[in-house]
Short mmCIF file of C-alpha atoms in Angstrom, two decimals:
data_model
loop_
_atom_site.label_atom_id
_atom_site.label_comp_id
_atom_site.label_asym_id
_atom_site.label_seq_id
_atom_site.Cartn_x
_atom_site.Cartn_y
_atom_site.Cartn_z
CA MET P 180 119.16 157.11 113.31
CA GLU P 181 120.17 155.48 110.51
CA PRO P 182 122.41 152.67 113.13
CA LEU P 183 118.95 151.64 114.21
CA PHE P 184 117.15 151.25 111.27
CA GLY P 185 119.65 149.20 110.37
CA VAL P 186 119.43 146.98 113.53
CA VAL P 187 115.31 147.28 112.63
CA LEU P 188 115.21 146.26 109.22
CA GLY P 189 117.80 143.16 110.32
CA LEU P 190 115.65 142.08 112.70
CA ILE P 191 113.00 141.72 109.50
CA LEU P 192 115.01 139.91 107.40
CA ALA P 193 116.40 136.78 109.79
CA VAL P 194 112.66 136.90 111.15
CA ALA P 195 111.54 136.46 107.22
CA SER P 196 114.18 134.36 106.21
CA PRO P 197 113.00 131.35 107.75
CA ALA P 198 108.78 131.79 106.83
CA ASN P 199 110.61 131.95 102.96
CA ASP P 200 112.21 129.25 103.46
CA SER P 201 109.93 127.49 104.88
CA CYS P 202 107.34 128.32 102.58
CA THR P 203 107.29 124.95 100.38
CA CYS P 204 104.74 122.32 99.31
CA ALA P 205 106.06 119.25 100.75
CA THR P 206 103.48 117.60 97.79
CA ASN P 207 104.51 118.96 95.21
CA LYS P 208 108.04 119.90 94.03
CA TRP P 209 107.20 121.76 91.03
CA ALA P 210 104.66 124.29 92.94
CA VAL P 211 105.61 127.65 93.69
CA CYS P 212 104.87 129.32 96.63
CA ALA P 213 104.83 132.51 97.99
CA GLN P 214 104.43 133.93 101.25
CA ASP P 215 101.57 136.19 101.82
CA SER P 216 101.67 137.74 105.04
CA PRO P 217 103.08 136.07 108.01
CA GLY P 218 102.27 132.69 108.45
CA ASN P 219 100.36 132.06 105.38
CA CYS P 220 102.02 130.13 102.39
CA THR P 221 100.31 130.32 99.38
CA CYS P 222 101.17 127.89 96.46
CA ARG P 223 100.28 127.42 92.70
CA LEU P 224 100.90 124.88 90.25
CA ALA P 225 103.94 126.16 87.67
CA GLY P 226 101.65 126.06 83.94
CA SER P 227 98.55 126.28 85.15
CA ASP P 228 98.70 128.82 88.46
CA HIS P 229 95.70 126.30 89.99
CA PRO P 230 96.32 126.64 93.88
CA VAL P 231 97.46 123.42 95.72
CA ASP P 232 96.68 121.95 97.98
CA CYS P 233 99.88 120.66 99.83
CA SER P 234 98.73 118.78 102.69
CA THR P 235 97.18 116.21 100.24
CA LEU P 236 98.85 114.84 96.38
CA THR P 237 98.59 116.45 93.71
CA SER P 238 95.68 115.34 90.54
CA LYS P 239 97.61 113.66 88.07
CA CYS P 240 96.93 115.87 85.16
CA PHE P 241 97.84 118.80 86.89
CA LEU P 242 101.45 117.00 87.20
CA MET P 243 101.52 116.33 83.89
CA LYS P 244 101.20 120.30 83.41
CA ALA P 245 103.50 121.42 85.55
CA GLU P 246 106.14 118.66 83.96
CA MET P 247 105.52 120.28 80.77
CA SER P 248 106.40 123.53 81.62
CA PRO P 249 109.79 125.22 81.51
CA LEU P 250 111.47 126.37 84.85
CA LYS P 251 111.94 129.54 86.06
CA GLU P 252 115.51 128.38 86.81
CA LYS P 253 118.52 128.97 83.28
CA ARG P 254 118.69 125.46 82.68
CA LEU P 255 117.83 122.96 79.89
CA TRP P 256 114.32 121.50 81.10
CA ARG P 257 114.12 117.64 79.66
CA PRO P 258 110.70 115.55 80.31
CA PRO P 259 110.52 113.08 82.12
CA ARG P 260 110.10 110.33 79.55
CA GLY P 261 106.64 109.33 78.72
CA VAL P 262 103.57 108.52 80.92
CA ALA P 263 101.54 105.24 81.62
CA ASP P 264 100.07 105.59 78.69
CA GLY P 265 102.81 104.70 76.59
CA ASP P 266 101.97 107.58 74.23
CA GLY P 267 104.25 110.07 75.80
CA ILE P 268 104.30 112.57 77.40
CA TYR P 269 101.37 115.41 76.41
CA ASN P 270 100.25 118.71 77.80
CA PRO P 271 96.53 117.56 79.16
CA ASP P 272 93.70 119.63 79.84
CA CYS P 273 92.66 119.51 83.41
CA GLU P 274 89.03 120.98 84.45
CA ALA P 275 89.78 122.97 87.92
CA SER P 276 88.58 120.13 89.53
CA GLY P 277 91.75 118.90 89.09
CA ALA P 278 90.58 116.07 86.31
CA PHE P 279 91.39 114.78 83.41
CA ARG P 280 88.77 116.09 80.26
CA ALA P 281 87.31 113.19 78.55
CA ARG P 282 88.79 114.65 75.46
CA GLN P 283 93.05 114.81 75.25
CA CYS P 284 94.50 117.19 72.21
CA ASN P 285 97.73 117.82 70.85
CA GLN P 286 99.51 120.65 68.71
CA SER P 287 98.84 119.08 65.75
CA SER P 288 95.07 119.07 65.81
CA THR P 289 95.01 115.24 66.88
CA CYS P 290 92.63 114.88 69.39
CA TRP P 291 91.77 110.96 71.67
CA CYS P 292 90.02 109.82 74.69
CA VAL P 293 91.29 109.44 78.09
CA ASN P 294 90.07 107.79 81.05
CA THR P 295 90.23 109.28 84.80
CA ALA P 296 94.04 108.30 84.85
CA GLY P 297 94.95 110.60 81.73
CA VAL P 298 95.01 107.01 80.09
CA ARG P 299 94.45 106.37 76.10
CA ARG P 300 91.20 104.33 75.18
CA THR P 301 90.45 105.14 72.56
CA GLU P 302 92.70 105.51 69.02
CA LYS P 303 93.32 109.45 67.55
CA GLY P 304 91.35 111.01 65.32
CA GLY P 305 90.56 114.34 64.49
CA ARG P 306 88.85 117.65 66.28
CA SER P 307 85.57 115.92 65.85
CA LEU P 308 86.36 113.15 67.44
CA ASN P 309 83.50 113.04 70.20
CA CYS P 310 84.05 111.78 73.69
CA SER P 311 80.93 111.74 75.46
CA GLU P 312 82.34 110.88 79.46
CA LEU P 313 85.04 110.31 81.39
CA VAL P 314 85.26 106.60 82.14
CA ARG P 315 86.49 106.59 85.64
CA THR P 316 89.58 103.48 86.01
CA ARG P 317 87.96 101.68 88.65
CA TRP P 318 91.33 99.41 89.41
CA ILE P 319 94.86 99.76 88.80
CA TYR P 320 97.34 96.11 89.18
CA ILE P 321 100.68 97.14 89.67
CA GLU P 322 103.39 94.83 89.56
CA LEU P 323 106.88 94.85 90.91
CA THR P 324 109.70 92.55 91.51
CA HIS P 325 112.71 93.44 93.79
CA LYS P 326 116.28 92.67 93.61
CA ARG P 327 117.16 89.38 95.04
CA SER P 328 118.91 89.29 98.54
CA SER P 329 120.89 86.93 100.47
CA LYS P 330 118.25 87.03 103.28
CA ALA P 331 114.56 85.71 102.42
CA PHE P 332 111.32 88.35 103.10
CA GLU P 333 108.20 86.64 104.62
CA VAL P 334 104.79 87.64 103.48
CA PRO P 335 103.24 89.25 106.54
CA ASP P 336 106.43 91.79 106.81
CA VAL P 337 106.05 92.24 102.84
CA VAL P 338 102.40 92.67 102.88
CA LYS P 339 102.20 94.42 105.81
CA ALA P 340 106.08 97.07 104.72
CA LEU P 341 103.76 97.87 101.58
CA ARG P 342 100.59 98.80 103.18
CA GLN P 343 102.09 101.14 105.03
CA LEU P 344 103.58 102.84 103.14
CA PHE P 345 100.56 103.41 100.73
CA GLU P 346 99.07 104.30 103.80
CA SER P 347 101.47 106.84 105.28
CA ARG P 348 103.41 108.44 102.01
CA TYR P 349 100.31 108.35 99.62
CA LYS P 350 97.21 108.74 102.04
CA LEU P 351 95.81 105.98 100.81
CA ARG P 352 92.93 104.76 103.41
CA PRO P 353 93.48 101.11 104.06
CA LYS P 354 89.98 99.86 101.62
CA TYR P 355 91.64 100.98 99.03
CA ILE P 356 93.91 98.48 99.10
CA ALA P 357 92.42 95.29 97.77
CA ALA P 358 94.81 92.90 97.53
CA ILE P 359 99.34 92.24 97.96
CA LYS P 360 100.56 89.26 97.03
CA TYR P 361 104.44 88.14 97.14
CA ASP P 362 105.86 85.63 95.57
CA PRO P 363 110.07 86.21 95.40
CA PRO P 364 110.23 88.35 94.04
CA LEU P 365 107.38 89.03 92.35
CA ILE P 366 105.00 91.75 94.87
CA GLN P 367 101.55 91.51 93.07
CA ILE P 368 99.49 95.27 94.57
CA ARG P 369 95.86 95.47 93.45
CA LEU P 370 94.42 98.93 94.53
CA HIS P 371 90.04 99.55 93.31
CA GLN P 372 88.25 102.40 94.34
CA ASN P 373 84.42 102.55 92.61
CA LYS P 374 83.72 106.19 93.45
CA LYS P 375 86.40 108.68 94.57
CA PRO P 376 84.79 111.12 97.99
CA ARG P 377 86.52 114.37 96.99
CA TRP P 378 87.98 114.41 100.55
CA ASP P 379 90.11 110.71 99.30
CA VAL P 380 93.03 110.28 97.21
CA ASP P 381 92.44 108.98 93.14
CA ILE P 382 94.66 105.54 93.07
CA ALA P 383 95.14 107.48 89.92
CA ASP P 384 97.39 109.82 91.29
CA VAL P 385 98.90 107.54 93.50
CA ALA P 386 100.21 104.58 90.98
CA TYR P 387 101.97 108.12 89.75
CA TYR P 388 103.79 109.19 92.67
CA PHE P 389 104.55 105.58 93.20
CA GLU P 390 105.77 105.26 89.47
CA LYS P 391 107.59 108.49 89.72
CA ASP P 392 109.27 107.27 93.37
CA VAL P 393 110.46 103.99 91.75
CA ASN P 394 111.71 105.22 89.08
CA ASN P 395 113.93 108.32 91.06
CA ASP P 396 112.25 110.75 89.90
CA SER P 397 109.17 111.83 92.57
CA VAL P 398 107.02 114.56 93.40
CA PHE P 399 107.13 115.10 96.45
CA GLN P 400 109.36 118.21 97.08
CA SER P 401 112.13 116.52 99.73
CA ASN P 402 112.52 114.37 96.48
CA SER P 403 114.15 111.75 98.38
CA LYS P 404 114.64 108.31 96.24
CA LEU P 405 112.19 105.80 98.08
CA THR P 406 112.64 103.33 100.46
CA VAL P 407 110.92 100.37 101.52
CA SER P 408 112.09 99.52 104.80
CA VAL P 409 110.73 95.42 105.73
CA ASN P 410 112.14 94.40 109.47
CA GLY P 411 114.92 97.17 108.76
CA ASP P 412 116.01 95.42 105.72
CA ALA P 413 115.27 97.72 102.51
CA LEU P 414 112.96 96.12 99.59
CA ALA P 415 115.26 97.22 96.66
CA ILE P 416 112.35 97.44 93.64
CA GLU P 417 113.89 96.63 90.08
CA LYS P 418 111.14 97.12 87.91
CA LEU P 419 107.41 98.04 87.80
CA TRP P 420 104.33 97.40 85.27
CA ILE P 421 100.96 99.11 86.13
CA TYR P 422 97.91 98.28 84.13
CA TYR P 423 94.55 99.84 83.96
CA VAL P 424 91.03 98.93 83.79
CA ASP P 425 88.03 101.19 83.91
CA GLU P 426 84.29 100.78 84.43
CA LYS P 427 84.14 100.80 80.60
CA PRO P 428 86.08 98.40 78.97
CA PRO P 429 88.32 101.02 75.84
CA GLU P 430 87.19 101.44 72.40
CA PHE P 431 89.55 100.81 69.63
CA CYS P 432 88.64 100.68 66.37
CA MET P 433 88.46 97.46 64.97
CA LYS P 434 90.39 98.32 62.17
CA GLN P 435 93.76 97.57 63.47
CA LEU P 436 92.10 93.96 65.50
CA ALA P 437 90.69 93.48 61.75
CA ALA P 438 94.30 93.50 60.01
CA GLY P 439 96.68 92.00 62.48
CA ILE P 440 93.91 89.01 61.73
CA ALA P 441 94.15 89.05 58.59
CA ALA P 442 97.57 89.66 58.74
CA VAL P 443 97.99 85.84 61.36
CA VAL P 444 95.34 84.11 58.58
CA THR P 445 97.21 84.73 55.71
CA VAL P 446 100.26 82.99 57.44
CA VAL P 447 98.55 80.39 58.91
CA LEU P 448 97.32 79.59 55.11
CA LEU P 449 100.70 80.39 53.11
CA THR P 450 102.58 78.22 56.08
CA ALA P 451 99.72 75.72 55.40
CA GLY P 452 99.24 76.40 51.56
CA ILE P 453 103.17 75.51 51.51
CA GLY P 454 103.37 72.64 53.48
CA ILE P 455 100.64 71.06 51.01
CA ALA P 456 102.39 72.11 47.91
CA ALA P 457 105.35 70.08 49.92
CA LEU P 458 103.49 66.95 50.51
CA LEU P 459 101.87 66.60 47.37
CA ILE P 460 106.07 67.24 45.45
CA LEU P 461 106.79 64.78 47.74
CA LYS P 462 103.72 62.21 46.94
CA TRP P 463 104.82 63.26 43.04
CA LEU P 464 108.26 62.80 43.35
CA ARG P 465 107.57 58.62 45.57
CA THR P 466 105.21 57.74 43.13
CA ARG P 467 107.01 58.76 39.95
CA THR P 468 110.71 56.43 41.74
CA TYR P 469 107.62 52.93 42.07
CA LYS P 470 106.39 53.73 39.03
CA LYS P 471 109.81 53.28 37.29
CA PHE P 472 111.16 50.50 39.34
CA GLU P 473 107.93 49.06 38.40
CA CYS P 474 108.80 49.75 34.60
CA LYS P 475 112.18 48.01 35.35
CA GLU P 476 111.34 45.23 36.65
CA MET P 477 108.79 45.01 34.04
CA ARG P 478 111.40 44.87 31.52
CA GLU P 479 113.71 41.99 33.32
CA ILE P 480 110.86 39.69 33.34
CA LYS P 481 110.65 40.24 29.86
CA THR P 482 113.82 39.63 29.00
CA THR P 483 113.72 36.15 31.42
CA SER P 484 110.76 34.74 29.49
CA LEU P 485 112.33 35.34 26.47
CA GLU P 486 115.86 33.44 27.30
#
């Protein structure tokens, strides 16, 4: 009886092992997946326990929250270097849908308003700060440069390769890729999305995934290095800049702007004052020299007349 039980147990483990191995989230390496039943794999996001749809991109807000959560493995966890807004990584407050909440706060009770890309659009304030709405990021401009190659790339080939990349890897519909321009080695990509239907990916999520790929910190489960091929030749991306444009202009306080303008005005006035003072001193020195010369000539004339 025992040998038969051992055989049955071995068969069960042999069948279960591949299932467990295949229970992963292809679009999110931070998702924690479990096999609920044969053929049913459930994935949840580390740090928030939200279910993850592994057939599409995970929202940027959920990704940032997962990045701030320590891994379960017994090793040190180093958060990635900052986020797109330049204020450093923070643990965001997310809606159930994965959208950023309009007001974000840190542990020191400092709050600020963000757009749909999670980028700060106001000055930082206290808990009383009111963010009445989540302003949508409508345009995203991506600028990148590639390493110089002995073989020149043709403009149509580069445009085609990048369009295929955004459509296949990031599941972005072609209508949201407004333009791609190539002036070696600079590449400019403009994404435009006025409204995001529920079934479409957000351009902010696409930009974040792309940024992580370029920085060799891919969110995809494979964690493979991004390779862009143009007619069989690698397009090695060297530098990347991402700019966000919202439906409404940012609401940064005018105090800093006024202080900056005042500083510039002060420098200009000081420079002008020093210049004017230098001119007056030079004029005075010239006048004094001329008067001395004039007095000397008059003395010489008087002496000559007396003789």
